[in-house]
PDB file of C-alpha atoms and ligand atoms in Angstrom:
ATOM      1  CA  UNK E 267       0.198   0.144   0.216  1.00  0.00           C
ATOM      2  CA  UNK E 268       1.325   3.417  -0.803  1.00  0.00           C
ATOM      3  CA  UNK E 269       1.432   5.791   2.384  1.00  0.00           C
ATOM      4  CA  UNK E 270       0.777   9.950   1.634  1.00  0.00           C
ATOM      5  CA  UNK E 271       2.900  10.433   4.807  1.00  0.00           C
ATOM      6  CA  UNK E 272       1.943  14.621   5.384  1.00  0.00           C
ATOM      7  CA  UNK E 273      -1.318  13.713   5.212  1.00  0.00           C
ATOM      8  CA  UNK E 274      -1.048  10.621   7.853  1.00  0.00           C
ATOM      9  CA  UNK E 275       1.078  13.543  10.541  1.00  0.00           C
ATOM     10  CA  UNK E 276      -1.321  16.231   9.645  1.00  0.00           C
ATOM     11  CA  UNK E 277      -4.857  14.304   9.835  1.00  0.00           C
ATOM     12  CA  UNK E 278      -3.680  10.196  11.697  1.00  0.00           C
ATOM     13  CA  UNK E 279      -1.648  11.958  14.701  1.00  0.00           C
ATOM     14  CA  UNK E 280      -3.630  10.100  16.950  1.00  0.00           C
ATOM     15  CA  UNK E 281      -1.554   6.959  16.193  1.00  0.00           C
ATOM     16  CA  UNK E 282       1.355   8.049  17.517  1.00  0.00           C
ATOM     17  CA  UNK E 283       0.417  10.331  20.212  1.00  0.00           C
ATOM     18  CA  UNK E 284      -1.722   6.918  21.587  1.00  0.00           C
ATOM     19  CA  UNK E 285       1.786   5.197  21.021  1.00  0.00           C
ATOM     20  CA  UNK E 286       3.244   7.488  23.563  1.00  0.00           C
ATOM     21  CA  UNK E 287       1.508   5.316  26.582  1.00  0.00           C
ATOM     22  CA  UNK E 288       3.083   2.109  24.630  1.00  0.00           C
ATOM     23  CA  UNK E 289       6.373   4.435  25.044  1.00  0.00           C
ATOM     24  CA  UNK E 290       6.026   4.344  28.823  1.00  0.00           C
ATOM     25  CA  UNK E 291       6.142  -0.377  28.803  1.00  0.00           C
ATOM     26  CA  UNK E 292       8.959   0.054  26.730  1.00  0.00           C
ATOM     27  CA  UNK E 293      10.758   2.030  29.684  1.00  0.00           C
ATOM     28  CA  UNK E 294      14.235   3.150  27.731  1.00  0.00           C
ATOM     29  CA  UNK E 295      17.380   2.779  29.657  1.00  0.00           C
ATOM     30  CA  UNK E 296      20.175   5.238  28.563  1.00  0.00           C
ATOM     31  CA  UNK E 297      22.858   3.646  26.578  1.00  0.00           C
ATOM     32  CA  UNK E 298      20.110   0.538  24.988  1.00  0.00           C
ATOM     33  CA  UNK E 299      19.243   0.073  20.991  1.00  0.00           C
ATOM     34  CA  UNK E 300      16.384  -0.011  20.116  1.00  0.00           C
ATOM     35  CA  UNK E 301      14.508  -0.759  17.225  1.00  0.00           C
ATOM     36  CA  UNK E 302      11.399   0.689  16.027  1.00  0.00           C
ATOM     37  CA  UNK E 303       9.711  -1.598  13.926  1.00  0.00           C
ATOM     38  CA  UNK E 304       7.054   0.157  11.858  1.00  0.00           C
ATOM     39  CA  UNK E 305       8.539   3.851  12.251  1.00  0.00           C
ATOM     40  CA  UNK E 306       5.609   5.563   9.713  1.00  0.00           C
ATOM     41  CA  UNK E 307       6.625   8.871   9.925  1.00  0.00           C
ATOM     42  CA  UNK E 308       9.947   8.946  12.797  1.00  0.00           C
ATOM     43  CA  UNK E 309       8.000  10.777  16.020  1.00  0.00           C
ATOM     44  CA  UNK E 310       7.937   8.274  17.953  1.00  0.00           C
ATOM     45  CA  UNK E 311      11.890   6.636  17.253  1.00  0.00           C
ATOM     46  CA  UNK E 312      12.740  10.141  17.952  1.00  0.00           C
ATOM     47  CA  UNK E 313      11.284   9.770  21.190  1.00  0.00           C
ATOM     48  CA  UNK E 314      12.809   6.826  22.130  1.00  0.00           C
ATOM     49  CA  UNK E 315      16.003   8.197  20.792  1.00  0.00           C
ATOM     50  CA  UNK E 316      15.350  10.924  23.077  1.00  0.00           C
ATOM     51  CA  UNK E 317      14.845   8.799  26.467  1.00  0.00           C
ATOM     52  CA  UNK E 318      18.674   7.815  25.887  1.00  0.00           C
ATOM     53  CA  UNK E 319      18.983   5.551  23.122  1.00  0.00           C
ATOM     54  CA  UNK E 320      19.853   4.832  20.216  1.00  0.00           C
ATOM     55  CA  UNK E 321      17.138   4.071  18.172  1.00  0.00           C
ATOM     56  CA  UNK E 322      16.871   2.364  14.913  1.00  0.00           C
ATOM     57  CA  UNK E 323      13.672   3.107  12.700  1.00  0.00           C
ATOM     58  CA  UNK E 324      12.593   0.292   9.556  1.00  0.00           C
ATOM     59  CA  UNK E 325       9.078   1.018   7.983  1.00  0.00           C
ATOM     60  CA  UNK E 326       7.839  -0.905   4.265  1.00  0.00           C
ATOM     61  CA  UNK E 327       6.936   2.306   2.903  1.00  0.00           C
ATOM     62  CA  UNK E 328       9.895   4.481   1.152  1.00  0.00           C
ATOM     63  CA  UNK E 329       7.474   7.131   1.433  1.00  0.00           C
ATOM     64  CA  UNK E 330       7.220   7.311   5.427  1.00  0.00           C
ATOM     65  CA  UNK E 331      11.188   6.763   5.492  1.00  0.00           C
ATOM     66  CA  UNK E 332      11.798   9.452   3.440  1.00  0.00           C
ATOM     67  CA  UNK E 333       9.594  11.757   5.423  1.00  0.00           C
ATOM     68  CA  UNK E 334      10.933  10.559   8.926  1.00  0.00           C
ATOM     69  CA  UNK E 335      14.928  11.146   8.105  1.00  0.00           C
ATOM     70  CA  UNK E 336      13.900  15.216   6.482  1.00  0.00           C
ATOM     71  CA  UNK E 337      12.243  15.856   9.492  1.00  0.00           C
ATOM     72  CA  UNK E 338      15.178  13.526  12.071  1.00  0.00           C
ATOM     73  CA  UNK E 339      18.444  14.137  10.398  1.00  0.00           C
ATOM     74  CA  UNK E 340      20.164  12.744  14.087  1.00  0.00           C
ATOM     75  CA  UNK E 341      17.959   9.315  13.855  1.00  0.00           C
ATOM     76  CA  UNK E 342      18.438   6.114  11.659  1.00  0.00           C
ATOM     77  CA  UNK E 343      15.337   4.972   8.890  1.00  0.00           C
ATOM     78  CA  UNK E 344      16.031   2.259   6.937  1.00  0.00           C
ATOM     79  CA  UNK E 345      13.037   0.980   4.773  1.00  0.00           C
ATOM     80  CA  UNK E 346      12.677  -2.875   5.342  1.00  0.00           C
ATOM     81  CA  UNK E 347       9.854  -5.434   6.210  1.00  0.00           C
ATOM     82  CA  UNK E 348       8.753  -6.544   9.558  1.00  0.00           C
ATOM     83  CA  UNK E 349       8.246 -10.384   7.880  1.00  0.00           C
ATOM     84  CA  UNK E 350      12.092 -10.231   6.877  1.00  0.00           C
ATOM     85  CA  UNK E 351      15.277  -7.865   7.670  1.00  0.00           C
ATOM     86  CA  UNK E 352      18.355  -8.520   9.324  1.00  0.00           C
ATOM     87  CA  UNK E 353      20.870  -6.418  11.364  1.00  0.00           C
ATOM     88  CA  UNK E 354      24.122  -7.550  12.531  1.00  0.00           C
ATOM     89  CA  UNK E 355      23.565  -5.669  15.522  1.00  0.00           C
ATOM     90  CA  UNK E 356      21.212  -7.448  17.931  1.00  0.00           C
ATOM     91  CA  UNK E 357      18.860  -5.190  20.060  1.00  0.00           C
ATOM     92  CA  UNK E 358      18.290  -4.727  23.248  1.00  0.00           C
ATOM     93  CA  UNK E 359      14.416  -3.900  22.558  1.00  0.00           C
ATOM     94  CA  UNK E 360      12.359  -4.119  19.627  1.00  0.00           C
ATOM     95  CA  UNK E 361       9.535  -0.818  19.947  1.00  0.00           C
ATOM     96  CA  UNK E 362       6.581  -1.525  18.038  1.00  0.00           C
ATOM     97  CA  UNK E 363       3.192   0.809  17.654  1.00  0.00           C
ATOM     98  CA  UNK E 364       0.490   0.305  15.576  1.00  0.00           C
ATOM     99  CA  UNK E 365       1.857  -1.421  13.281  1.00  0.00           C
ATOM    100  CA  UNK E 366       2.035  -5.829  13.472  1.00  0.00           C
ATOM    101  CA  UNK E 367      -1.471  -5.967  11.863  1.00  0.00           C
ATOM    102  CA  UNK E 368      -0.734  -5.010   8.620  1.00  0.00           C
ATOM    103  CA  UNK E 369       1.577  -7.578   7.795  1.00  0.00           C
ATOM    104  CA  UNK E 370      -0.331 -11.127   7.654  1.00  0.00           C
ATOM    105  CA  UNK E 371       2.467 -13.168   7.963  1.00  0.00           C
ATOM    106  CA  UNK E 372       2.810 -13.306  12.293  1.00  0.00           C
ATOM    107  CA  UNK E 373       5.275 -16.096  12.974  1.00  0.00           C
ATOM    108  CA  UNK E 374       7.497 -14.245  10.223  1.00  0.00           C
ATOM    109  CA  UNK E 375       6.977 -11.050  11.980  1.00  0.00           C
ATOM    110  CA  UNK E 376       7.789 -12.223  15.571  1.00  0.00           C
ATOM    111  CA  UNK E 377      10.857 -14.793  14.442  1.00  0.00           C
ATOM    112  CA  UNK E 378      13.001 -11.682  12.723  1.00  0.00           C
ATOM    113  CA  UNK E 379      12.215  -9.975  16.436  1.00  0.00           C
ATOM    114  CA  UNK E 380      13.412 -12.539  18.055  1.00  0.00           C
ATOM    115  CA  UNK E 381      16.863 -13.284  15.886  1.00  0.00           C
ATOM    116  CA  UNK E 382      17.291  -9.065  16.155  1.00  0.00           C
ATOM    117  CA  UNK E 383      17.450  -9.338  20.014  1.00  0.00           C
ATOM    118  CA  UNK E 384      19.843 -10.248  22.445  1.00  0.00           C
ATOM    119  CA  UNK E 385      19.237 -12.524  24.549  1.00  0.00           C
ATOM    120  CA  UNK E 386      16.976 -11.510  27.449  1.00  0.00           C
ATOM    121  CA  UNK E 387      15.431  -8.325  25.168  1.00  0.00           C
ATOM    122  CA  UNK E 388      11.830  -7.589  24.956  1.00  0.00           C
ATOM    123  CA  UNK E 389       9.893  -6.887  22.789  1.00  0.00           C
ATOM    124  CA  UNK E 390       7.342  -4.598  23.532  1.00  0.00           C
ATOM    125  CA  UNK E 391       4.145  -3.999  21.334  1.00  0.00           C
ATOM    126  CA  UNK E 392       0.502  -2.269  20.539  1.00  0.00           C
ATOM    127  CA  UNK E 393      -1.515  -3.701  17.569  1.00  0.00           C
ATOM    128  CA  UNK E 394      -4.760  -3.924  16.667  1.00  0.00           C
ATOM    129  CA  UNK E 395      -6.559  -7.144  18.117  1.00  0.00           C
ATOM    130  CA  UNK E 396      -9.788  -9.090  17.741  1.00  0.00           C
ATOM    131  CA  UNK E 397     -12.687  -6.855  16.818  1.00  0.00           C
ATOM    132  CA  UNK E 398     -10.713  -4.167  16.152  1.00  0.00           C
ATOM    133  CA  UNK E 399     -12.892  -1.452  13.674  1.00  0.00           C
ATOM    134  CA  UNK E 400     -15.298  -4.713  13.753  1.00  0.00           C
ATOM    135  CA  UNK E 401     -18.239  -1.807  13.233  1.00  0.00           C
ATOM    136  CA  UNK E 402     -16.213  -0.506  10.523  1.00  0.00           C
ATOM    137  CA  UNK E 403     -15.490  -3.768   8.716  1.00  0.00           C
ATOM    138  CA  UNK E 404     -18.577  -4.867   8.991  1.00  0.00           C
ATOM    139  CA  UNK E 405     -20.185  -1.698   7.462  1.00  0.00           C
ATOM    140  CA  UNK E 406     -17.220  -1.504   4.295  1.00  0.00           C
ATOM    141  CA  UNK E 407     -18.196  -5.210   3.753  1.00  0.00           C
ATOM    142  CA  UNK E 408     -22.332  -4.743   3.447  1.00  0.00           C
ATOM    143  CA  UNK E 409     -22.273  -1.465   1.423  1.00  0.00           C
ATOM    144  CA  UNK E 410     -19.841  -3.175  -0.723  1.00  0.00           C
ATOM    145  CA  UNK E 411     -22.266  -6.248  -0.838  1.00  0.00           C
ATOM    146  CA  UNK E 412     -24.905  -3.920  -1.816  1.00  0.00           C
ATOM    147  CA  UNK E 413     -23.190  -1.989  -4.816  1.00  0.00           C
ATOM    148  CA  UNK E 414     -22.393  -6.343  -6.365  1.00  0.00           C
ATOM    149  CA  UNK E 415     -18.519  -6.077  -5.237  1.00  0.00           C
ATOM    150  CA  UNK E 416     -19.041  -9.349  -3.794  1.00  0.00           C
ATOM    151  CA  UNK E 417     -15.084 -10.263  -4.378  1.00  0.00           C
ATOM    152  CA  UNK E 418     -13.987  -6.676  -2.750  1.00  0.00           C
ATOM    153  CA  UNK E 419     -16.590  -7.716   0.209  1.00  0.00           C
ATOM    154  CA  UNK E 420     -13.984 -10.641   0.763  1.00  0.00           C
ATOM    155  CA  UNK E 421     -10.950  -8.792   0.803  1.00  0.00           C
ATOM    156  CA  UNK E 422      -8.800  -8.895   4.383  1.00  0.00           C
ATOM    157  CA  UNK E 423      -6.980  -6.029   4.995  1.00  0.00           C
ATOM    158  CA  UNK E 424      -5.572  -6.408   8.783  1.00  0.00           C
ATOM    159  CA  UNK E 425      -4.629  -9.461  10.814  1.00  0.00           C
ATOM    160  CA  UNK E 426      -6.257  -8.538  14.566  1.00  0.00           C
ATOM    161  CA  UNK E 427      -5.369 -11.727  16.378  1.00  0.00           C
ATOM    162  CA  UNK E 428      -6.640 -12.681  19.823  1.00  0.00           C
ATOM    163  CA  UNK E 429      -4.439 -12.134  23.226  1.00  0.00           C
ATOM    164  CA  UNK E 430      -4.430 -15.850  23.592  1.00  0.00           C
ATOM    165  CA  UNK E 431      -3.677 -16.649  19.745  1.00  0.00           C
ATOM    166  CA  UNK E 432      -0.850 -14.192  19.628  1.00  0.00           C
ATOM    167  CA  UNK E 433       1.102 -15.034  22.646  1.00  0.00           C
ATOM    168  CA  UNK E 434       0.757 -18.158  22.145  1.00  0.00           C
ATOM    169  CA  UNK E 435       2.596 -17.413  18.590  1.00  0.00           C
ATOM    170  CA  UNK E 436       5.058 -15.505  21.087  1.00  0.00           C
ATOM    171  CA  UNK E 437       6.094 -18.249  23.274  1.00  0.00           C
ATOM    172  CA  UNK E 438       6.011 -20.887  20.664  1.00  0.00           C
ATOM    173  CA  UNK E 439       8.781 -18.961  18.930  1.00  0.00           C
ATOM    174  CA  UNK E 440      10.938 -18.729  22.763  1.00  0.00           C
ATOM    175  CA  UNK E 441       9.462 -15.773  23.774  1.00  0.00           C
ATOM    176  CA  UNK E 442       8.478 -15.040  27.074  1.00  0.00           C
ATOM    177  CA  UNK E 443       4.940 -13.296  28.060  1.00  0.00           C
ATOM    178  CA  UNK E 444       5.448 -10.719  30.767  1.00  0.00           C
ATOM    179  CA  UNK E 445       2.911  -8.875  30.231  1.00  0.00           C
ATOM    180  CA  UNK E 446      -0.561  -8.774  27.914  1.00  0.00           C
ATOM    181  CA  UNK E 447      -3.807  -7.721  27.826  1.00  0.00           C
ATOM    182  CA  UNK E 448      -6.687  -6.474  24.955  1.00  0.00           C
ATOM    183  CA  UNK E 449      -8.904  -4.065  25.525  1.00  0.00           C
ATOM    184  CA  UNK E 450     -11.003  -1.868  24.070  1.00  0.00           C
ATOM    185  CA  UNK E 451     -10.700   2.185  23.455  1.00  0.00           C
ATOM    186  CA  UNK E 452     -12.777   4.350  21.312  1.00  0.00           C
ATOM    187  CA  UNK E 453     -10.682   6.076  19.185  1.00  0.00           C
ATOM    188  CA  UNK E 454     -11.755   9.822  17.973  1.00  0.00           C
ATOM    189  CA  UNK E 455     -11.811  10.712  14.134  1.00  0.00           C
ATOM    190  CA  UNK E 456     -11.320  14.108  13.098  1.00  0.00           C
ATOM    191  CA  UNK E 457     -13.539  15.845  10.650  1.00  0.00           C
ATOM    192  CA  UNK E 458     -16.755  15.568  11.822  1.00  0.00           C
ATOM    193  CA  UNK E 459     -19.350  13.064   9.816  1.00  0.00           C
ATOM    194  CA  UNK E 460     -16.087  13.244   6.411  1.00  0.00           C
ATOM    195  CA  UNK E 461     -14.099  11.282   9.556  1.00  0.00           C
ATOM    196  CA  UNK E 462     -15.504   7.567   8.697  1.00  0.00           C
ATOM    197  CA  UNK E 463     -14.790   8.779   4.477  1.00  0.00           C
ATOM    198  CA  UNK E 464     -11.499   9.850   5.395  1.00  0.00           C
ATOM    199  CA  UNK E 465     -10.140   6.682   7.364  1.00  0.00           C
ATOM    200  CA  UNK E 466     -10.743   4.320   4.756  1.00  0.00           C
ATOM    201  CA  UNK E 467      -9.366   6.179   2.074  1.00  0.00           C
ATOM    202  CA  UNK E 468      -6.305   6.355   4.058  1.00  0.00           C
ATOM    203  CA  UNK E 469      -6.158   3.540   6.226  1.00  0.00           C
ATOM    204  CA  UNK E 470      -8.505   0.827   3.530  1.00  0.00           C
ATOM    205  CA  UNK E 471      -8.591   1.935   0.268  1.00  0.00           C
ATOM    206  CA  UNK E 472      -7.713  -1.687  -0.495  1.00  0.00           C
ATOM    207  CA  UNK E 473     -11.478  -1.971  -0.253  1.00  0.00           C
ATOM    208  CA  UNK E 474     -13.061  -0.267  -3.078  1.00  0.00           C
ATOM    209  CA  UNK E 475      -9.370  -0.705  -5.757  1.00  0.00           C
ATOM    210  CA  UNK E 476     -11.102   0.091  -9.083  1.00  0.00           C
ATOM    211  CA  UNK E 477     -14.921   1.033  -8.077  1.00  0.00           C
ATOM    212  CA  UNK E 478     -15.082   4.319 -10.598  1.00  0.00           C
ATOM    213  CA  UNK E 479     -15.062   7.993  -8.206  1.00  0.00           C
ATOM    214  CA  UNK E 480     -18.668   8.923  -8.293  1.00  0.00           C
ATOM    215  CA  UNK E 481     -19.455   5.545  -7.585  1.00  0.00           C
ATOM    216  CA  UNK E 482     -16.650   5.127  -3.751  1.00  0.00           C
ATOM    217  CA  UNK E 483     -17.881   8.657  -2.826  1.00  0.00           C
ATOM    218  CA  UNK E 484     -21.372   7.230  -2.299  1.00  0.00           C
ATOM    219  CA  UNK E 485     -20.583   3.866  -0.396  1.00  0.00           C
ATOM    220  CA  UNK E 486     -18.579   5.942   1.875  1.00  0.00           C
ATOM    221  CA  UNK E 487     -21.573   7.643   2.606  1.00  0.00           C
ATOM    222  CA  UNK E 488     -23.397   4.869   2.696  1.00  0.00           C
ATOM    223  CA  UNK E 489     -20.872   3.388   5.367  1.00  0.00           C
ATOM    224  CA  UNK E 490     -20.870   7.122   7.367  1.00  0.00           C
ATOM    225  CA  UNK E 491     -24.980   6.853   7.532  1.00  0.00           C
ATOM    226  CA  UNK E 492     -24.621   2.793   8.535  1.00  0.00           C
ATOM    227  CA  UNK E 493     -21.565   3.978  11.424  1.00  0.00           C
ATOM    228  CA  UNK E 494     -23.483   7.408  12.557  1.00  0.00           C
ATOM    229  CA  UNK E 495     -25.522   5.529  15.906  1.00  0.00           C
ATOM    230  CA  UNK E 496     -22.238   3.426  16.940  1.00  0.00           C
ATOM    231  CA  UNK E 497     -19.645   5.966  16.323  1.00  0.00           C
ATOM    232  CA  UNK E 498     -21.082   9.527  16.276  1.00  0.00           C
ATOM    233  CA  UNK E 499     -21.817  10.931  20.356  1.00  0.00           C
ATOM    234  CA  UNK E 500     -23.106  14.152  20.135  1.00  0.00           C
ATOM    235  CA  UNK E 501     -20.894  15.189  16.866  1.00  0.00           C
ATOM    236  CA  UNK E 502     -17.847  13.650  18.032  1.00  0.00           C
ATOM    237  CA  UNK E 503     -16.946  10.537  15.665  1.00  0.00           C
ATOM    238  CA  UNK E 504     -15.393   7.809  17.284  1.00  0.00           C
ATOM    239  CA  UNK E 505     -13.979   4.643  15.928  1.00  0.00           C
ATOM    240  CA  UNK E 506     -14.154   1.249  17.841  1.00  0.00           C
ATOM    241  CA  UNK E 507     -10.619   0.346  18.211  1.00  0.00           C
ATOM    242  CA  UNK E 508      -9.551  -2.658  20.075  1.00  0.00           C
ATOM    243  CA  UNK E 509      -6.041  -2.282  21.268  1.00  0.00           C
ATOM    244  CA  UNK E 510      -3.631  -5.679  21.706  1.00  0.00           C
ATOM    245  CA  UNK E 511      -1.072  -4.852  23.995  1.00  0.00           C
ATOM    246  CA  UNK E 512       2.226  -6.924  25.115  1.00  0.00           C
ATOM    247  CA  UNK E 513       5.949  -7.478  26.226  1.00  0.00           C
ATOM    248  CA  UNK E 514       8.086 -10.407  25.630  1.00  0.00           C
ATOM    249  CA  UNK E 515      11.277 -11.331  26.451  1.00  0.00           C
ATOM    250  CA  UNK E 516      13.206 -13.045  24.104  1.00  0.00           C
ATOM    251  CA  UNK E 517      14.858 -16.329  26.768  1.00  0.00           C
TER     252      UNK E 517
HETATM  253  C1  BEZ I 729      -5.175   0.395  14.363  1.00  0.00           C
HETATM  254  O1  BEZ I 729      -4.323   0.953  14.466  1.00  0.00           O
HETATM  255  O2  BEZ I 729      -5.387  -0.406  14.839  1.00  0.00           O
HETATM  256  C2  BEZ I 729      -5.158  -0.172  12.972  1.00  0.00           C
HETATM  257  C3  BEZ I 729      -4.695   1.282  12.049  1.00  0.00           C
HETATM  258  C4  BEZ I 729      -5.420   1.565  10.684  1.00  0.00           C
HETATM  259  C5  BEZ I 729      -5.894   0.224  10.397  1.00  0.00           C
HETATM  260  C6  BEZ I 729      -6.487  -1.162  11.249  1.00  0.00           C
HETATM  261  C7  BEZ I 729      -5.893  -0.701  12.155  1.00  0.00           C
END
């Protein structure tokens, strides 16, 4: 998927703003070497470095990495696939915020992370958990079906695992899971009744590929209408985010 790094920074800043509390879980110690997996435009990678660590950010999007390098020229950023990356150095910790659900091959990510850590190194992450944006996905699929796009309605864009499923994968790789939580976190959308359409355009364009522009606009209006009773609270719109957070240690 091609990312618009400017739009991401301007309209979806909540992604890295919520990440600040995941950073607290990381508990950075000065001098640690820390990898930020899925660094986006690099804001949290820079925060990690400001806490005294030597931070490296990776992202599969060249657009995001370009923006991160332009903004923070004192931090190392690389284009790399989270399911298949390798560094000669081993890290004290791997951090990841709102990225792992984009990578459907979970075991490959977990293995790459495990191999990149020192013994005793930690993997601290937050991702979308089972049920994440469930209402939004259901409404989008319903509208695709109503418009005759049956094949597109079967598109699976993300991987939102349950706590049991993901922690079992971590343990199977050799991690000891020291903390895990699965919880609801309704998340405000910007731009009022335009927020759902903007969110889908930014994060889920795969559902709407090859649909003519006018029809797409109409479909986004219909998805918004279906979601209004659930998402609109006195004019502020919220998406039904569900988070999965964990800390796992390489034994
Ligand atoms: C999330 O952070 O849960 C998320 C963000 C964009 C698309 C899907 C999920």
